[in-house]
Amino acid sequence: MTELHHLTIAEAGRLYRARKLSPVELTRAYLDRIAAIDDGIHSYLLVTADRAMEEARAAETELMAGKDRGPMHGIPYGLKDVYETAGIRTTCHSKLLENHIPREDATAQKKLRAGGGVLLGKHALWEFTFGGPSYDQPWPPALNPWDKKRALLGSSTGSGAAIAAGLCAGAMGSDTGGSIRSPAALCGLAGLKPTYGRVSRVGVLPNTYSFDHAGPMAWTVEDVALMLQVVAGHDPADPGSIDEPVDNYAEGVNTSIRGKRIGLIRDWYDGEGKTQPEAVKALDEAVAVFRSLGCTVEEIRVPTMREFLDCKIPITLSEIYAAYEKDLKARPEDFGRQFRYRIMPGVLIRGSDHVHAIRWRTILAKRMLAHFEHIDLMLTAGHLGEPPQVDPTAKPAILNATSPSVTTPFNLTGQPALALCCGFLPDGFPIGMQIAGRPFDDAGVLAAGHAFEQATNFRSRRPVIVPQAVAAE
């Protein structure tokens, strides 16, 4: 059997139900591994060991008695530390909230808990999902298990690192401009930004209300589908939540994609944007895989990444500044330097700038979604260029308003977008791609990602990790 800490959610669930594995056994394996190696990765801000064992014992008792709460029953998972947890510290990786103990769980956490999940702890992130890797906060930034010298793009950094390192089976992240998909791509795993309004954000500390998405991350697309099955659904308490029926993602992930029409957005990574030649080759090979699965793939022309970025910046800067203005004025010293530098230009955004950007967003989204009159899915890169090197001495910088982002456009359109591994660089570092679909066709996106994983062998390759040392396989 696969090492316990490398079991997928689906595999662990099957073993539970065949009574060949206990949730207590799996949870203990994860806790032991966290204790052995996380000092060198820093993926957790807080480990809830006692609670995890208690929840694991409860899940074992229920499963042995024939009570099945669903696909996350007895599964050890983590939460990006923006998800509020009743009685458990929630910090947003900021000194400002170092002693913040919420009274209620975020809606997604309530669903995971009701589904019998086992909470291992809270994951590191970029401060308030915006500040970049901060070295002046009470906890160090998370490092990439594939190569600790390469920076993990945010902001769900700890979640991506923990899954890749075998320190949890899955995690809930958040995504405002790529914060689930970027770390998923750079850690060689799967991460879904669901359709806007598909997963409740109640109890998830905000970045930009207009673009914030909550979603699952895991080693495989199938596992992402199983997690989405548990957390998806309408929440009247979230003004952005949309009352749409929840598909059967757990079963739909195995749907054939033969006959699907895929629009390739090549210009974003091999034209307007540039990525490594090896990544371009990997994406060409991914196109060949989809064609072998019976899909048609044709290049399409969509709005430029620069248009989406120029539209997003005034909305993001004004909304995140509004969210934290009170504390910025009262306790500026409790924020990291990187966060302060990035957020302060928000004070210069006028109301009219925000209004014009919101209207422009609608125009861009209509232009983008019009392509679904003749395609079913979109395909593009998951990341552009080489990940930057880790540099604890780097000076803080303002928000980058010039470099294009291959993930940001899908936040403005609200489409479901999935990041997954499509290959490796010569040095063994993962290459990621994205699959996007029509709003609320999360099931179609997941089915395409799962079909690709089943047709390739990239899921068999893991980073090799020993205490205080990380190297690629």
CSV table of C-alpha atoms in Angstrom, one decimal:
chain,number,residue,atom,x,y,z
A,1,MET,CA,0.0,0.0,0.0
A,2,THR,CA,1.1,3.6,-0.7
A,3,GLU,CA,2.7,5.3,2.3
A,4,LEU,CA,-0.2,6.6,4.4
A,5,HIS,CA,0.7,10.2,4.1
A,6,HIS,CA,0.6,9.9,0.3
A,7,LEU,CA,-2.9,8.3,0.1
A,8,THR,CA,-5.4,10.4,-1.9
A,9,ILE,CA,-8.7,11.2,-0.3
A,10,ALA,CA,-10.4,8.8,-2.6
A,11,GLU,CA,-8.0,6.0,-1.8
A,12,ALA,CA,-8.3,6.6,2.0
A,13,GLY,CA,-12.1,6.6,1.7
A,14,ARG,CA,-12.1,3.2,0.0
A,15,LEU,CA,-9.8,1.7,2.5
A,16,TYR,CA,-11.9,3.1,5.4
A,17,ARG,CA,-15.1,1.5,3.9
A,18,ALA,CA,-13.3,-1.8,3.3
A,19,ARG,CA,-12.1,-1.6,7.0
A,20,LYS,CA,-8.5,-1.9,5.9
A,21,LEU,CA,-7.5,1.5,7.4
A,22,SER,CA,-8.6,3.6,10.4
A,23,PRO,CA,-9.0,7.4,10.5
A,24,VAL,CA,-7.0,7.2,13.7
A,25,GLU,CA,-4.2,5.5,12.0
A,26,LEU,CA,-4.1,7.9,9.1
A,27,THR,CA,-4.4,11.0,11.3
A,28,ARG,CA,-1.6,9.8,13.5
A,29,ALA,CA,0.6,9.3,10.4
A,30,TYR,CA,0.0,12.9,9.3
A,31,LEU,CA,0.7,14.3,12.8
A,32,ASP,CA,3.9,12.3,13.0
A,33,ARG,CA,5.0,13.5,9.6
A,34,ILE,CA,4.2,17.2,10.4
A,35,ALA,CA,6.3,16.9,13.6
A,36,ALA,CA,9.2,15.3,11.6
A,37,ILE,CA,9.5,17.7,8.6
A,38,ASP,CA,7.3,20.8,8.9
A,39,ASP,CA,10.0,22.7,10.7
A,40,GLY,CA,11.8,22.8,7.4
A,41,ILE,CA,8.7,23.9,5.3
A,42,HIS,CA,6.7,26.0,7.7
A,43,SER,CA,3.4,25.1,6.1
A,44,TYR,CA,1.4,25.2,9.4
A,45,LEU,CA,0.8,28.1,11.6
A,46,LEU,CA,-1.0,26.0,14.1
A,47,VAL,CA,-1.4,22.2,14.5
A,48,THR,CA,-4.6,21.1,16.2
A,49,ALA,CA,-3.3,17.6,17.2
A,50,ASP,CA,-5.6,16.9,20.2
A,51,ARG,CA,-8.7,17.9,18.3
A,52,ALA,CA,-7.6,16.0,15.2
A,53,MET,CA,-7.2,12.8,17.2
A,54,GLU,CA,-10.6,13.3,18.9
A,55,GLU,CA,-12.3,13.9,15.5
A,56,ALA,CA,-10.5,10.8,14.0
A,57,ARG,CA,-11.7,8.6,16.9
A,58,ALA,CA,-15.3,9.8,16.4
A,59,ALA,CA,-15.1,9.2,12.6
A,60,GLU,CA,-13.7,5.7,13.2
A,61,THR,CA,-16.5,4.9,15.6
A,62,GLU,CA,-19.2,6.1,13.2
A,63,LEU,CA,-17.7,4.4,10.1
A,64,MET,CA,-17.4,1.1,12.1
A,65,ALA,CA,-21.0,1.4,13.0
A,66,GLY,CA,-22.0,2.0,9.4
A,67,LYS,CA,-22.7,5.7,9.6
A,68,ASP,CA,-21.2,7.4,6.6
A,69,ARG,CA,-21.1,11.2,6.4
A,70,GLY,CA,-19.7,11.4,2.9
A,71,PRO,CA,-16.4,11.7,1.0
A,72,MET,CA,-14.6,13.7,3.7
A,73,HIS,CA,-15.6,11.4,6.6
A,74,GLY,CA,-12.4,10.7,8.6
A,75,ILE,CA,-10.2,12.6,6.1
A,76,PRO,CA,-7.4,14.8,7.6
A,77,TYR,CA,-7.4,18.2,6.0
A,78,GLY,CA,-6.0,21.7,6.7
A,79,LEU,CA,-7.4,25.2,6.4
A,80,LYS,CA,-5.7,28.3,5.0
A,81,ASP,CA,-5.6,30.6,8.1
A,82,VAL,CA,-8.2,32.9,6.7
A,83,TYR,CA,-11.0,30.5,7.5
A,84,GLU,CA,-12.4,31.3,10.9
A,85,THR,CA,-12.5,28.4,13.4
A,86,ALA,CA,-14.5,28.5,16.6
A,87,GLY,CA,-12.2,28.4,19.6
A,88,ILE,CA,-9.1,28.1,17.4
A,89,ARG,CA,-6.8,30.9,16.6
A,90,THR,CA,-7.3,32.5,13.1
A,91,THR,CA,-4.5,35.0,12.2
A,92,CYS,CA,-4.4,35.6,8.5
A,93,HIS,CA,-0.6,35.3,9.1
A,94,SER,CA,-0.6,38.7,10.7
A,95,LYS,CA,0.5,40.0,14.0
A,96,LEU,CA,-2.7,42.1,14.0
A,97,LEU,CA,-4.7,38.9,14.6
A,98,GLU,CA,-2.1,37.0,16.6
A,99,ASN,CA,-4.6,36.4,19.4
A,100,HIS,CA,-7.8,36.3,17.4
A,101,ILE,CA,-10.1,33.5,18.6
A,102,PRO,CA,-13.3,33.4,16.5
A,103,ARG,CA,-16.6,32.3,18.1
A,104,GLU,CA,-18.0,30.6,15.0
A,105,ASP,CA,-16.7,28.5,12.2
A,106,ALA,CA,-16.6,29.7,8.6
A,107,THR,CA,-19.5,28.1,6.6
A,108,ALA,CA,-17.1,25.9,4.6
A,109,GLN,CA,-15.5,24.6,7.9
A,110,LYS,CA,-19.0,23.9,9.3
A,111,LYS,CA,-19.7,21.7,6.3
A,112,LEU,CA,-16.4,19.9,6.5
A,113,ARG,CA,-16.9,19.3,10.2
A,114,ALA,CA,-20.5,18.1,9.6
A,115,GLY,CA,-19.1,15.8,6.9
A,116,GLY,CA,-16.8,14.1,9.5
A,117,GLY,CA,-13.6,15.7,8.4
A,118,VAL,CA,-10.5,15.8,10.6
A,119,LEU,CA,-9.0,19.2,11.0
A,120,LEU,CA,-5.2,19.0,11.3
A,121,GLY,CA,-4.6,22.7,11.6
A,122,LYS,CA,-4.3,26.1,10.0
A,123,HIS,CA,-1.9,26.9,7.1
A,124,ALA,CA,0.5,29.7,6.4
A,125,LEU,CA,-0.3,32.3,3.7
A,126,TRP,CA,0.6,35.7,2.5
A,127,GLU,CA,-0.5,38.2,5.1
A,128,PHE,CA,-4.2,39.0,4.6
A,129,THR,CA,-3.8,37.1,1.3
A,130,PHE,CA,-2.1,40.1,-0.2
A,131,GLY,CA,1.2,41.0,1.4
A,132,GLY,CA,3.6,38.6,-0.2
A,133,PRO,CA,6.0,36.4,1.8
A,134,SER,CA,6.7,38.4,5.1
A,135,TYR,CA,9.7,37.9,7.3
A,136,ASP,CA,8.7,40.4,9.9
A,137,GLN,CA,5.6,38.5,11.2
A,138,PRO,CA,5.5,36.1,14.1
A,139,TRP,CA,5.7,33.1,11.8
A,140,PRO,CA,8.0,32.5,8.8
A,141,PRO,CA,6.6,32.1,5.2
A,142,ALA,CA,5.9,28.6,3.8
A,143,LEU,CA,8.6,27.1,1.5
A,144,ASN,CA,8.1,25.0,-1.6
A,145,PRO,CA,8.7,21.3,-0.9
A,146,TRP,CA,10.1,20.8,-4.5
A,147,ASP,CA,12.7,23.5,-4.0
A,148,LYS,CA,13.0,25.6,-0.9
A,149,LYS,CA,15.0,28.2,-2.7
A,150,ARG,CA,12.1,29.1,-5.1
A,151,ALA,CA,9.5,31.5,-3.7
A,152,LEU,CA,5.9,30.1,-3.4
A,153,LEU,CA,3.5,32.6,-5.1
A,154,GLY,CA,0.5,33.2,-3.0
A,155,SER,CA,-1.4,33.4,-1.3
A,156,SER,CA,-2.5,29.9,-0.3
A,157,THR,CA,1.2,29.0,0.2
A,158,GLY,CA,1.0,26.8,3.3
A,159,SER,CA,-1.9,24.8,1.9
A,160,GLY,CA,0.0,24.1,-1.4
A,161,ALA,CA,3.2,23.2,0.5
A,162,ALA,CA,1.4,20.9,3.0
A,163,ILE,CA,-0.4,18.9,0.3
A,164,ALA,CA,2.7,18.5,-1.8
A,165,ALA,CA,4.8,17.4,1.2
A,166,GLY,CA,2.2,14.9,2.4
A,167,LEU,CA,1.2,16.8,5.5
A,168,CYS,CA,-2.5,16.7,4.8
A,169,ALA,CA,-4.8,15.1,2.3
A,170,GLY,CA,-6.5,18.3,1.2
A,171,ALA,CA,-7.0,21.9,2.2
A,172,MET,CA,-9.3,24.8,1.7
A,173,GLY,CA,-7.7,27.9,0.1
A,174,SER,CA,-9.0,31.2,-1.2
A,175,ASP,CA,-8.4,32.8,-4.6
A,176,THR,CA,-8.7,36.5,-5.5
A,177,GLY,CA,-6.3,36.7,-8.4
A,178,GLY,CA,-4.8,33.2,-8.5
A,179,SER,CA,-4.2,32.4,-4.8
A,180,ILE,CA,-5.4,28.8,-5.1
A,181,ARG,CA,-4.1,28.1,-8.6
A,182,SER,CA,-0.7,29.7,-8.4
A,183,PRO,CA,0.6,27.7,-5.4
A,184,ALA,CA,-1.2,24.6,-6.8
A,185,ALA,CA,0.7,25.0,-10.1
A,186,LEU,CA,4.0,25.6,-8.4
A,187,CYS,CA,3.5,22.7,-6.0
A,188,GLY,CA,2.5,20.2,-8.6
A,189,LEU,CA,-1.0,19.6,-7.3
A,190,ALA,CA,-4.7,20.4,-8.2
A,191,GLY,CA,-6.5,23.5,-7.0
A,192,LEU,CA,-9.9,24.8,-8.1
A,193,LYS,CA,-11.2,28.3,-8.1
A,194,PRO,CA,-14.9,27.4,-8.3
A,195,THR,CA,-17.5,29.5,-10.0
A,196,TYR,CA,-18.1,32.8,-8.2
A,197,GLY,CA,-20.9,32.2,-5.7
A,198,ARG,CA,-20.5,28.4,-5.7
A,199,VAL,CA,-18.8,28.1,-2.2
A,200,SER,CA,-19.7,30.4,0.7
A,201,ARG,CA,-17.1,33.0,1.9
A,202,VAL,CA,-18.8,33.6,5.2
A,203,GLY,CA,-16.2,33.5,7.8
A,204,VAL,CA,-13.4,33.8,5.3
A,205,LEU,CA,-11.4,37.0,6.0
A,206,PRO,CA,-11.6,39.2,2.9
A,207,ASN,CA,-9.2,40.5,0.3
A,208,THR,CA,-11.5,41.9,-2.5
A,209,TYR,CA,-15.2,41.2,-2.1
A,210,SER,CA,-15.7,41.4,-5.8
A,211,PHE,CA,-13.2,38.7,-6.7
A,212,ASP,CA,-12.8,36.5,-3.6
A,213,HIS,CA,-13.4,32.8,-4.1
A,214,ALA,CA,-13.2,29.9,-1.6
A,215,GLY,CA,-12.1,26.5,-3.0
A,216,PRO,CA,-10.4,23.2,-2.5
A,217,MET,CA,-6.8,22.0,-3.1
A,218,ALA,CA,-5.6,18.4,-3.2
A,219,TRP,CA,-3.1,16.1,-4.8
A,220,THR,CA,-5.6,14.9,-7.5
A,221,VAL,CA,-8.5,16.4,-9.4
A,222,GLU,CA,-10.7,13.6,-8.1
A,223,ASP,CA,-9.9,14.6,-4.6
A,224,VAL,CA,-10.7,18.3,-5.4
A,225,ALA,CA,-14.1,17.1,-6.7
A,226,LEU,CA,-14.8,15.1,-3.5
A,227,MET,CA,-14.0,18.2,-1.3
A,228,LEU,CA,-16.1,20.4,-3.5
A,229,GLN,CA,-19.0,18.0,-3.1
A,230,VAL,CA,-19.0,18.7,0.6
A,231,VAL,CA,-18.5,22.5,0.7
A,232,ALA,CA,-20.5,23.7,-2.4
A,233,GLY,CA,-23.9,25.2,-2.0
A,234,HIS,CA,-25.9,28.4,-1.5
A,235,ASP,CA,-25.4,30.4,1.6
A,236,PRO,CA,-27.9,33.3,2.1
A,237,ALA,CA,-25.5,34.9,4.6
A,238,ASP,CA,-23.0,35.5,1.7
A,239,PRO,CA,-24.2,38.3,-0.5
A,240,GLY,CA,-22.1,36.9,-3.4
A,241,SER,CA,-23.5,33.4,-3.0
A,242,ILE,CA,-25.8,32.2,-5.9
A,243,ASP,CA,-28.6,29.7,-5.5
A,244,GLU,CA,-27.8,27.2,-8.1
A,245,PRO,CA,-28.2,23.4,-7.8
A,246,VAL,CA,-25.1,21.5,-6.7
A,247,ASP,CA,-24.0,18.9,-9.2
A,248,ASN,CA,-22.7,15.5,-8.3
A,249,TYR,CA,-19.0,16.3,-8.6
A,250,ALA,CA,-18.0,13.1,-6.9
A,251,GLU,CA,-19.5,10.9,-9.7
A,252,GLY,CA,-19.3,13.5,-12.5
A,253,VAL,CA,-15.5,13.6,-12.3
A,254,ASN,CA,-15.5,10.3,-14.2
A,255,THR,CA,-17.6,11.6,-17.1
A,256,SER,CA,-16.1,11.1,-20.6
A,257,ILE,CA,-14.9,14.3,-22.3
A,258,ARG,CA,-14.9,12.8,-25.8
A,259,GLY,CA,-16.4,15.4,-28.2
A,260,LYS,CA,-15.6,18.4,-25.9
A,261,ARG,CA,-14.4,21.6,-27.7
A,262,ILE,CA,-11.4,23.3,-26.1
A,263,GLY,CA,-10.3,26.8,-26.8
A,264,LEU,CA,-6.5,27.2,-26.3
A,265,ILE,CA,-5.5,30.6,-25.0
A,266,ARG,CA,-1.9,30.4,-26.3
A,267,ASP,CA,-1.2,34.1,-26.6
A,268,TRP,CA,-1.3,34.5,-22.8
A,269,TYR,CA,1.8,32.3,-22.4
A,270,ASP,CA,3.5,32.3,-25.8
A,271,GLY,CA,2.8,35.9,-27.0
A,272,GLU,CA,1.7,38.7,-24.7
A,273,GLY,CA,3.0,36.6,-21.8
A,274,LYS,CA,6.1,34.4,-21.8
A,275,THR,CA,7.0,31.3,-19.9
A,276,GLN,CA,9.8,28.8,-20.1
A,277,PRO,CA,10.2,26.9,-23.4
A,278,GLU,CA,9.8,23.6,-21.5
A,279,ALA,CA,6.5,24.8,-20.2
A,280,VAL,CA,5.3,25.7,-23.7
A,281,LYS,CA,6.3,22.2,-24.8
A,282,ALA,CA,4.5,20.7,-21.9
A,283,LEU,CA,1.3,22.6,-22.8
A,284,ASP,CA,1.7,21.5,-26.5
A,285,GLU,CA,1.9,17.9,-25.2
A,286,ALA,CA,-1.2,18.5,-23.0
A,287,VAL,CA,-3.1,19.6,-26.1
A,288,ALA,CA,-2.1,16.3,-27.8
A,289,VAL,CA,-3.4,14.4,-24.8
A,290,PHE,CA,-6.8,16.1,-25.0
A,291,ARG,CA,-7.0,15.4,-28.7
A,292,SER,CA,-6.2,11.7,-28.0
A,293,LEU,CA,-9.1,11.7,-25.6
A,294,GLY,CA,-11.5,12.8,-28.4
A,295,CYS,CA,-11.5,16.5,-27.8
A,296,THR,CA,-11.0,19.2,-30.5
A,297,VAL,CA,-8.6,22.0,-29.6
A,298,GLU,CA,-8.4,25.3,-31.4
A,299,GLU,CA,-6.7,28.6,-30.5
A,300,ILE,CA,-9.0,31.4,-29.5
A,301,ARG,CA,-8.4,35.1,-29.1
A,302,VAL,CA,-9.6,36.6,-25.8
A,303,PRO,CA,-9.1,40.0,-24.1
A,304,THR,CA,-5.5,40.5,-23.1
A,305,MET,CA,-4.1,39.8,-19.6
A,306,ARG,CA,-3.2,43.5,-19.4
A,307,GLU,CA,-6.8,44.5,-19.9
A,308,PHE,CA,-7.9,42.3,-17.1
A,309,LEU,CA,-5.1,43.4,-14.8
A,310,ASP,CA,-5.7,47.1,-15.5
A,311,CYS,CA,-9.4,46.5,-14.6
A,312,LYS,CA,-8.7,44.5,-11.5
A,313,ILE,CA,-6.1,46.8,-9.8
A,314,PRO,CA,-8.4,49.8,-8.9
A,315,ILE,CA,-11.1,47.4,-7.7
A,316,THR,CA,-8.7,45.4,-5.5
A,317,LEU,CA,-6.8,48.3,-4.1
A,318,SER,CA,-9.9,50.2,-3.1
A,319,GLU,CA,-11.7,47.2,-1.7
A,320,ILE,CA,-8.9,45.8,0.4
A,321,TYR,CA,-8.0,49.2,1.6
A,322,ALA,CA,-11.6,49.7,2.7
A,323,ALA,CA,-11.5,46.4,4.5
A,324,TYR,CA,-8.5,47.2,6.6
A,325,GLU,CA,-8.4,51.0,6.7
A,326,LYS,CA,-9.5,51.2,10.4
A,327,ASP,CA,-6.6,49.0,11.6
A,328,LEU,CA,-4.1,50.6,9.2
A,329,LYS,CA,-4.8,53.9,10.9
A,330,ALA,CA,-4.9,52.6,14.4
A,331,ARG,CA,-2.2,49.9,14.4
A,332,PRO,CA,0.0,50.2,11.3
A,333,GLU,CA,3.0,48.7,13.1
A,334,ASP,CA,1.1,45.4,13.5
A,335,PHE,CA,1.0,44.8,9.7
A,336,GLY,CA,4.0,43.5,7.8
A,337,ARG,CA,6.0,46.0,5.7
A,338,GLN,CA,5.2,44.2,2.5
A,339,PHE,CA,1.4,44.4,3.2
A,340,ARG,CA,1.6,48.1,4.1
A,341,TYR,CA,3.5,48.9,0.9
A,342,ARG,CA,1.1,47.0,-1.3
A,343,ILE,CA,-2.1,48.3,0.2
A,344,MET,CA,-1.4,52.0,0.7
A,345,PRO,CA,-1.9,53.1,-2.9
A,346,GLY,CA,-5.6,52.1,-2.3
A,347,VAL,CA,-6.0,55.5,-0.6
A,348,LEU,CA,-5.5,57.2,-4.0
A,349,ILE,CA,-8.3,55.3,-5.8
A,350,ARG,CA,-11.3,57.5,-6.5
A,351,GLY,CA,-14.9,56.3,-6.3
A,352,SER,CA,-15.2,57.1,-10.0
A,353,ASP,CA,-12.2,54.8,-10.8
A,354,HIS,CA,-13.9,52.0,-9.0
A,355,VAL,CA,-17.2,52.5,-10.8
A,356,HIS,CA,-15.5,52.6,-14.2
A,357,ALA,CA,-13.5,49.5,-13.4
A,358,ILE,CA,-16.7,47.6,-12.4
A,359,ARG,CA,-18.4,48.5,-15.6
A,360,TRP,CA,-15.3,47.5,-17.6
A,361,ARG,CA,-15.2,44.2,-15.8
A,362,THR,CA,-18.7,43.4,-17.2
A,363,ILE,CA,-17.5,44.2,-20.8
A,364,LEU,CA,-14.4,42.0,-20.4
A,365,ALA,CA,-16.5,39.2,-18.9
A,366,LYS,CA,-19.0,39.3,-21.8
A,367,ARG,CA,-16.2,39.2,-24.4
A,368,MET,CA,-14.6,36.2,-22.6
A,369,LEU,CA,-17.8,34.2,-22.1
A,370,ALA,CA,-19.0,34.8,-25.6
A,371,HIS,CA,-16.6,32.1,-26.7
A,372,PHE,CA,-18.7,29.5,-25.0
A,373,GLU,CA,-21.1,29.8,-27.9
A,374,HIS,CA,-18.7,27.5,-29.8
A,375,ILE,CA,-16.4,25.9,-27.2
A,376,ASP,CA,-16.9,24.0,-23.9
A,377,LEU,CA,-13.6,24.6,-22.1
A,378,MET,CA,-10.6,26.9,-22.1
A,379,LEU,CA,-7.0,25.8,-21.7
A,380,THR,CA,-3.9,27.9,-20.8
A,381,ALA,CA,-0.8,28.0,-18.7
A,382,GLY,CA,-0.9,27.9,-14.9
A,383,HIS,CA,2.0,30.2,-14.3
A,384,LEU,CA,4.3,32.5,-16.3
A,385,GLY,CA,8.1,32.4,-16.2
A,386,GLU,CA,10.5,31.2,-13.6
A,387,PRO,CA,9.3,31.4,-9.9
A,388,PRO,CA,11.4,34.0,-8.2
A,389,GLN,CA,14.1,33.0,-5.7
A,390,VAL,CA,13.4,33.2,-2.0
A,391,ASP,CA,15.0,36.5,-0.7
A,392,PRO,CA,14.4,37.3,3.0
A,393,THR,CA,16.4,40.6,2.5
A,394,ALA,CA,14.3,41.9,-0.4
A,395,LYS,CA,12.9,45.4,0.1
A,396,PRO,CA,9.1,45.7,0.2
A,397,ALA,CA,7.5,46.6,-3.1
A,398,ILE,CA,4.2,48.1,-4.1
A,399,LEU,CA,1.6,46.0,-6.0
A,400,ASN,CA,3.0,45.0,-9.4
A,401,ALA,CA,0.7,46.8,-11.8
A,402,THR,CA,2.7,45.9,-15.0
A,403,SER,CA,3.5,42.2,-15.1
A,404,PRO,CA,0.6,40.2,-16.7
A,405,SER,CA,-1.1,37.5,-14.7
A,406,VAL,CA,-2.4,34.3,-16.3
A,407,THR,CA,-4.7,33.5,-13.4
A,408,THR,CA,-6.3,37.0,-12.7
A,409,PRO,CA,-8.7,37.0,-15.7
A,410,PHE,CA,-10.8,34.1,-14.4
A,411,ASN,CA,-11.4,36.0,-11.1
A,412,LEU,CA,-12.9,38.9,-13.1
A,413,THR,CA,-15.1,36.6,-15.2
A,414,GLY,CA,-16.1,34.4,-12.2
A,415,GLN,CA,-15.6,31.2,-14.3
A,416,PRO,CA,-14.5,28.0,-12.6
A,417,ALA,CA,-10.7,27.5,-13.2
A,418,LEU,CA,-8.7,24.5,-12.3
A,419,ALA,CA,-4.9,24.4,-11.9
A,420,LEU,CA,-3.1,21.0,-12.3
A,421,CYS,CA,0.3,19.5,-13.1
A,422,CYS,CA,1.1,19.0,-16.8
A,423,GLY,CA,4.8,18.1,-16.6
A,424,PHE,CA,8.1,18.9,-15.0
A,425,LEU,CA,11.1,21.2,-15.9
A,426,PRO,CA,14.5,19.5,-16.4
A,427,ASP,CA,15.4,20.0,-12.8
A,428,GLY,CA,12.2,18.3,-11.6
A,429,PHE,CA,10.2,21.4,-10.7
A,430,PRO,CA,6.4,21.1,-11.6
A,431,ILE,CA,4.8,22.8,-14.6
A,432,GLY,CA,1.1,23.8,-14.2
A,433,MET,CA,-1.8,24.5,-16.6
A,434,GLN,CA,-5.3,25.8,-16.2
A,435,ILE,CA,-8.7,24.5,-17.4
A,436,ALA,CA,-11.6,26.9,-17.3
A,437,GLY,CA,-15.3,26.5,-18.1
A,438,ARG,CA,-18.7,28.1,-18.3
A,439,PRO,CA,-20.0,29.6,-15.0
A,440,PHE,CA,-21.3,26.7,-12.9
A,441,ASP,CA,-19.8,24.0,-15.1
A,442,ASP,CA,-17.4,23.2,-12.4
A,443,ALA,CA,-18.2,19.5,-13.0
A,444,GLY,CA,-17.1,19.8,-16.7
A,445,VAL,CA,-13.8,21.4,-15.7
A,446,LEU,CA,-13.2,18.7,-13.1
A,447,ALA,CA,-14.0,15.9,-15.5
A,448,ALA,CA,-11.5,17.3,-18.0
A,449,GLY,CA,-8.8,17.6,-15.4
A,450,HIS,CA,-9.4,14.1,-14.1
A,451,ALA,CA,-9.4,12.6,-17.6
A,452,PHE,CA,-6.0,14.3,-18.2
A,453,GLU,CA,-4.6,13.0,-15.0
A,454,GLN,CA,-5.8,9.5,-15.8
A,455,ALA,CA,-4.1,9.7,-19.2
A,456,THR,CA,-0.7,10.8,-17.9
A,457,ASN,CA,1.6,9.7,-15.1
A,458,PHE,CA,2.4,13.0,-13.4
A,459,ARG,CA,0.5,12.1,-10.2
A,460,SER,CA,3.1,9.3,-9.4
A,461,ARG,CA,5.9,11.9,-8.9
A,462,ARG,CA,6.3,13.5,-5.4
A,463,PRO,CA,9.0,15.7,-3.9
A,464,VAL,CA,11.4,13.8,-1.7
A,465,ILE,CA,11.5,15.2,1.8
A,466,VAL,CA,13.7,14.4,4.8
A,467,PRO,CA,13.9,16.4,8.0
A,468,GLN,CA,15.4,19.8,7.4
A,469,ALA,CA,16.2,19.0,3.8
A,470,VAL,CA,14.0,19.1,0.6
A,471,ALA,CA,15.0,17.9,-2.8
A,472,ALA,CA,13.2,17.1,-6.0
A,473,GLU,CA,12.8,13.4,-7.0
